[in-house]
CSV table of C-alpha atoms in Angstrom, one decimal:
chain,number,residue,atom,x,y,z
A,1,UNK,CA,17.7,5.5,-8.0
A,2,UNK,CA,19.8,2.4,-8.6
A,3,UNK,CA,20.6,0.7,-11.8
A,4,UNK,CA,21.9,4.0,-13.3
A,5,UNK,CA,22.5,2.3,-16.6
A,6,UNK,CA,18.8,2.7,-17.4
A,7,UNK,CA,17.1,5.9,-16.2
A,8,UNK,CA,13.6,4.2,-16.3
A,9,UNK,CA,14.9,1.2,-14.4
A,10,UNK,CA,15.1,-2.4,-15.7
A,11,UNK,CA,12.5,-4.0,-13.4
A,12,UNK,CA,15.2,-6.2,-11.8
A,13,UNK,CA,16.8,-4.3,-9.0
A,14,UNK,CA,15.3,-0.9,-9.0
A,15,UNK,CA,15.0,1.5,-6.0
A,16,UNK,CA,13.1,4.8,-6.1
A,17,UNK,CA,14.2,7.1,-3.3
A,18,UNK,CA,11.8,9.8,-2.3
A,19,UNK,CA,13.4,12.6,-0.3
A,20,UNK,CA,12.0,14.3,2.8
A,21,UNK,CA,9.1,16.7,2.2
A,22,UNK,CA,5.5,16.6,1.1
A,23,UNK,CA,4.5,15.5,-2.4
A,24,UNK,CA,1.0,16.6,-3.3
A,25,UNK,CA,-0.4,14.5,-6.2
A,26,UNK,CA,-2.2,16.2,-9.1
A,27,UNK,CA,-3.0,12.8,-10.7
A,28,UNK,CA,-3.0,9.1,-9.7
A,29,UNK,CA,0.4,7.5,-9.3
A,30,UNK,CA,0.9,4.9,-12.0
A,31,UNK,CA,0.4,1.2,-11.0
A,32,UNK,CA,3.6,-0.6,-10.4
A,33,UNK,CA,4.0,-3.7,-12.7
A,34,UNK,CA,7.7,-4.5,-12.2
A,35,UNK,CA,9.9,-5.3,-9.1
A,36,UNK,CA,10.8,-2.1,-7.2
A,37,UNK,CA,11.6,-0.7,-3.8
A,38,UNK,CA,10.0,2.7,-3.0
A,39,UNK,CA,12.0,4.2,-0.2
A,40,UNK,CA,11.1,7.4,1.7
A,41,UNK,CA,13.2,9.3,4.2
A,42,UNK,CA,11.1,8.2,7.2
A,43,UNK,CA,7.5,7.9,8.4
A,44,UNK,CA,7.1,11.6,9.3
A,45,UNK,CA,9.6,12.9,6.8
A,46,UNK,CA,8.4,11.7,3.4
A,47,UNK,CA,4.7,12.5,2.9
A,48,UNK,CA,2.6,11.5,-0.1
A,49,UNK,CA,-0.6,13.5,-0.2
A,50,UNK,CA,-3.3,12.2,-2.6
A,51,UNK,CA,-5.2,15.5,-2.1
A,52,UNK,CA,-8.3,13.5,-1.4
A,53,UNK,CA,-8.6,12.6,-5.1
A,54,UNK,CA,-5.8,10.4,-6.2
A,55,UNK,CA,-4.6,6.8,-5.9
A,56,UNK,CA,-1.2,6.7,-4.1
A,57,UNK,CA,0.6,3.3,-4.1
A,58,UNK,CA,-0.5,0.3,-6.0
A,59,UNK,CA,1.2,-2.8,-7.5
A,60,UNK,CA,-0.3,-5.6,-9.5
A,61,UNK,CA,0.6,-8.6,-11.7
A,62,UNK,CA,-2.1,-10.2,-13.8
A,63,UNK,CA,-2.6,-14.0,-13.4
A,64,UNK,CA,-0.4,-14.8,-16.3
A,65,UNK,CA,2.6,-12.7,-15.3
A,66,UNK,CA,5.3,-13.9,-12.9
A,67,UNK,CA,4.9,-12.8,-9.3
A,68,UNK,CA,7.4,-10.0,-8.5
A,69,UNK,CA,8.6,-8.3,-5.3
A,70,UNK,CA,7.6,-4.8,-4.2
A,71,UNK,CA,8.7,-2.8,-1.1
A,72,UNK,CA,7.0,0.3,0.2
A,73,UNK,CA,8.9,1.8,3.2
A,74,UNK,CA,9.7,4.8,5.3
A,75,UNK,CA,6.9,7.2,4.5
A,76,UNK,CA,3.5,8.7,5.4
A,77,UNK,CA,0.4,8.7,3.2
A,78,UNK,CA,-2.4,11.2,3.6
A,79,UNK,CA,-5.5,12.3,1.6
A,80,UNK,CA,-5.6,9.3,-0.6
A,81,UNK,CA,-8.5,8.1,-2.7
A,82,UNK,CA,-9.9,4.6,-2.2
A,83,UNK,CA,-6.8,2.8,-0.8
A,84,UNK,CA,-3.5,4.1,0.6
A,85,UNK,CA,-1.7,0.9,-0.5
A,86,UNK,CA,-3.1,-1.8,-2.8
A,87,UNK,CA,-1.3,-4.9,-4.1
A,88,UNK,CA,-2.5,-7.8,-6.2
A,89,UNK,CA,-0.6,-10.9,-7.0
A,90,UNK,CA,2.8,-9.6,-5.8
A,91,UNK,CA,5.2,-10.3,-2.9
A,92,UNK,CA,5.1,-7.2,-0.8
A,93,UNK,CA,7.0,-5.7,2.1
A,94,UNK,CA,5.2,-2.7,3.7
A,95,UNK,CA,7.5,-1.3,6.5
A,96,UNK,CA,7.6,1.9,8.5
A,97,UNK,CA,4.4,3.4,7.0
A,98,UNK,CA,2.0,5.9,8.6
A,99,UNK,CA,-1.4,6.3,7.0
A,100,UNK,CA,-3.5,9.2,8.2
A,101,UNK,CA,-6.7,11.0,7.5
A,102,UNK,CA,-8.4,9.4,4.5
A,103,UNK,CA,-11.5,11.4,3.8
A,104,UNK,CA,-14.4,10.3,1.6
A,105,UNK,CA,-17.0,7.6,1.3
A,106,UNK,CA,-14.8,4.6,2.0
A,107,UNK,CA,-12.0,2.4,1.1
A,108,UNK,CA,-9.0,0.6,2.6
A,109,UNK,CA,-5.9,1.7,4.4
A,110,UNK,CA,-4.0,-1.3,3.1
A,111,UNK,CA,-5.3,-4.1,0.9
A,112,UNK,CA,-3.3,-7.0,-0.3
A,113,UNK,CA,-4.8,-9.6,-2.5
A,114,UNK,CA,-3.9,-12.9,-4.2
A,115,UNK,CA,-6.1,-14.7,-6.8
A,116,UNK,CA,-3.8,-17.2,-8.4
A,117,UNK,CA,-2.4,-20.6,-7.5
A,118,UNK,CA,1.1,-19.4,-6.9
A,119,UNK,CA,1.7,-18.4,-3.3
A,120,UNK,CA,2.5,-14.8,-2.5
A,121,UNK,CA,4.1,-13.4,0.6
A,122,UNK,CA,3.1,-10.3,2.6
A,123,UNK,CA,5.2,-8.7,5.3
A,124,UNK,CA,3.7,-5.7,7.1
A,125,UNK,CA,5.7,-4.2,9.9
A,126,UNK,CA,5.7,-1.0,11.9
A,127,UNK,CA,2.5,0.4,10.4
A,128,UNK,CA,0.4,3.1,12.1
A,129,UNK,CA,-3.1,3.7,10.6
A,130,UNK,CA,-5.1,6.5,12.3
A,131,UNK,CA,-7.4,9.5,12.3
A,132,UNK,CA,-9.8,8.1,9.7
A,133,UNK,CA,-13.2,9.7,9.4
A,134,UNK,CA,-15.3,8.3,6.5
A,135,UNK,CA,-19.0,8.4,5.6
A,136,UNK,CA,-19.2,4.8,4.3
A,137,UNK,CA,-17.4,1.5,4.7
A,138,UNK,CA,-13.7,1.5,5.7
A,139,UNK,CA,-11.5,-1.5,6.0
A,140,UNK,CA,-8.3,-0.7,7.9
A,141,UNK,CA,-6.1,-3.7,6.8
A,142,UNK,CA,-7.2,-6.4,4.4
A,143,UNK,CA,-5.1,-9.5,3.5
A,144,UNK,CA,-7.4,-11.2,0.9
A,145,UNK,CA,-7.0,-14.6,-0.6
A,146,UNK,CA,-9.5,-14.8,-3.4
A,147,UNK,CA,-10.7,-18.3,-4.6
A,148,UNK,CA,-7.5,-20.2,-5.5
A,149,UNK,CA,-4.9,-17.8,-4.0
A,150,UNK,CA,-2.4,-18.6,-1.2
A,151,UNK,CA,-0.9,-15.9,1.0
A,152,UNK,CA,1.8,-16.3,3.5
A,153,UNK,CA,1.5,-13.2,5.8
A,154,UNK,CA,3.6,-11.8,8.6
A,155,UNK,CA,2.1,-8.9,10.5
A,156,UNK,CA,4.2,-7.1,13.1
A,157,UNK,CA,3.7,-4.0,15.2
A,158,UNK,CA,0.6,-2.6,13.6
A,159,UNK,CA,-1.2,0.2,15.4
A,160,UNK,CA,-4.8,1.2,14.6
A,161,UNK,CA,-6.3,4.2,16.3
A,162,UNK,CA,-9.1,6.8,16.1
A,163,UNK,CA,-11.1,5.3,13.2
A,164,UNK,CA,-14.6,6.6,12.6
A,165,UNK,CA,-17.3,5.7,10.1
A,166,UNK,CA,-20.6,7.6,10.0
A,167,UNK,CA,-23.7,7.0,7.9
A,168,UNK,CA,-24.4,3.7,6.1
A,169,UNK,CA,-21.5,1.3,5.8
A,170,UNK,CA,-19.2,-0.8,7.8
A,171,UNK,CA,-16.0,-0.4,9.7
A,172,UNK,CA,-13.5,-3.2,9.8
A,173,UNK,CA,-10.1,-3.7,11.5
A,174,UNK,CA,-7.7,-6.4,10.4
A,175,UNK,CA,-9.3,-8.9,8.0
């Protein structure tokens, strides 16, 4: 972690470094509400496993809070519940991320959203989403401007492979 003067971080220039290995969640990760960089050791080296039950990475600012910057990079996410990565009203960089094997009724691989007048920026680069087998709807990658929002998005080198949806529901790619 950086900003060693405050163990919990100060929400200005914080970095959380996750070492190589698999972290299996026993509860949802808390929603991020301050600027932060979450940095793994690499796509195949740092693995966050939601165990099929838990929310993995999410960041959100309500419509009255200032927009802040969040980076998720260099990790793999498996077994998540609902969404592997979700952001709402934040500037986000999602880089060098692998998302694999979400099980369940449906959800999203990555969803970014903006529903306020201030513009947000989204940069998604080197992302591999694959081996999904769901029984309901599944949206692989959603960049969603809701009503008054404005999003400036850059999407680079995104690979989507082996996505399956059975039963009632829909299967979407990049939206």
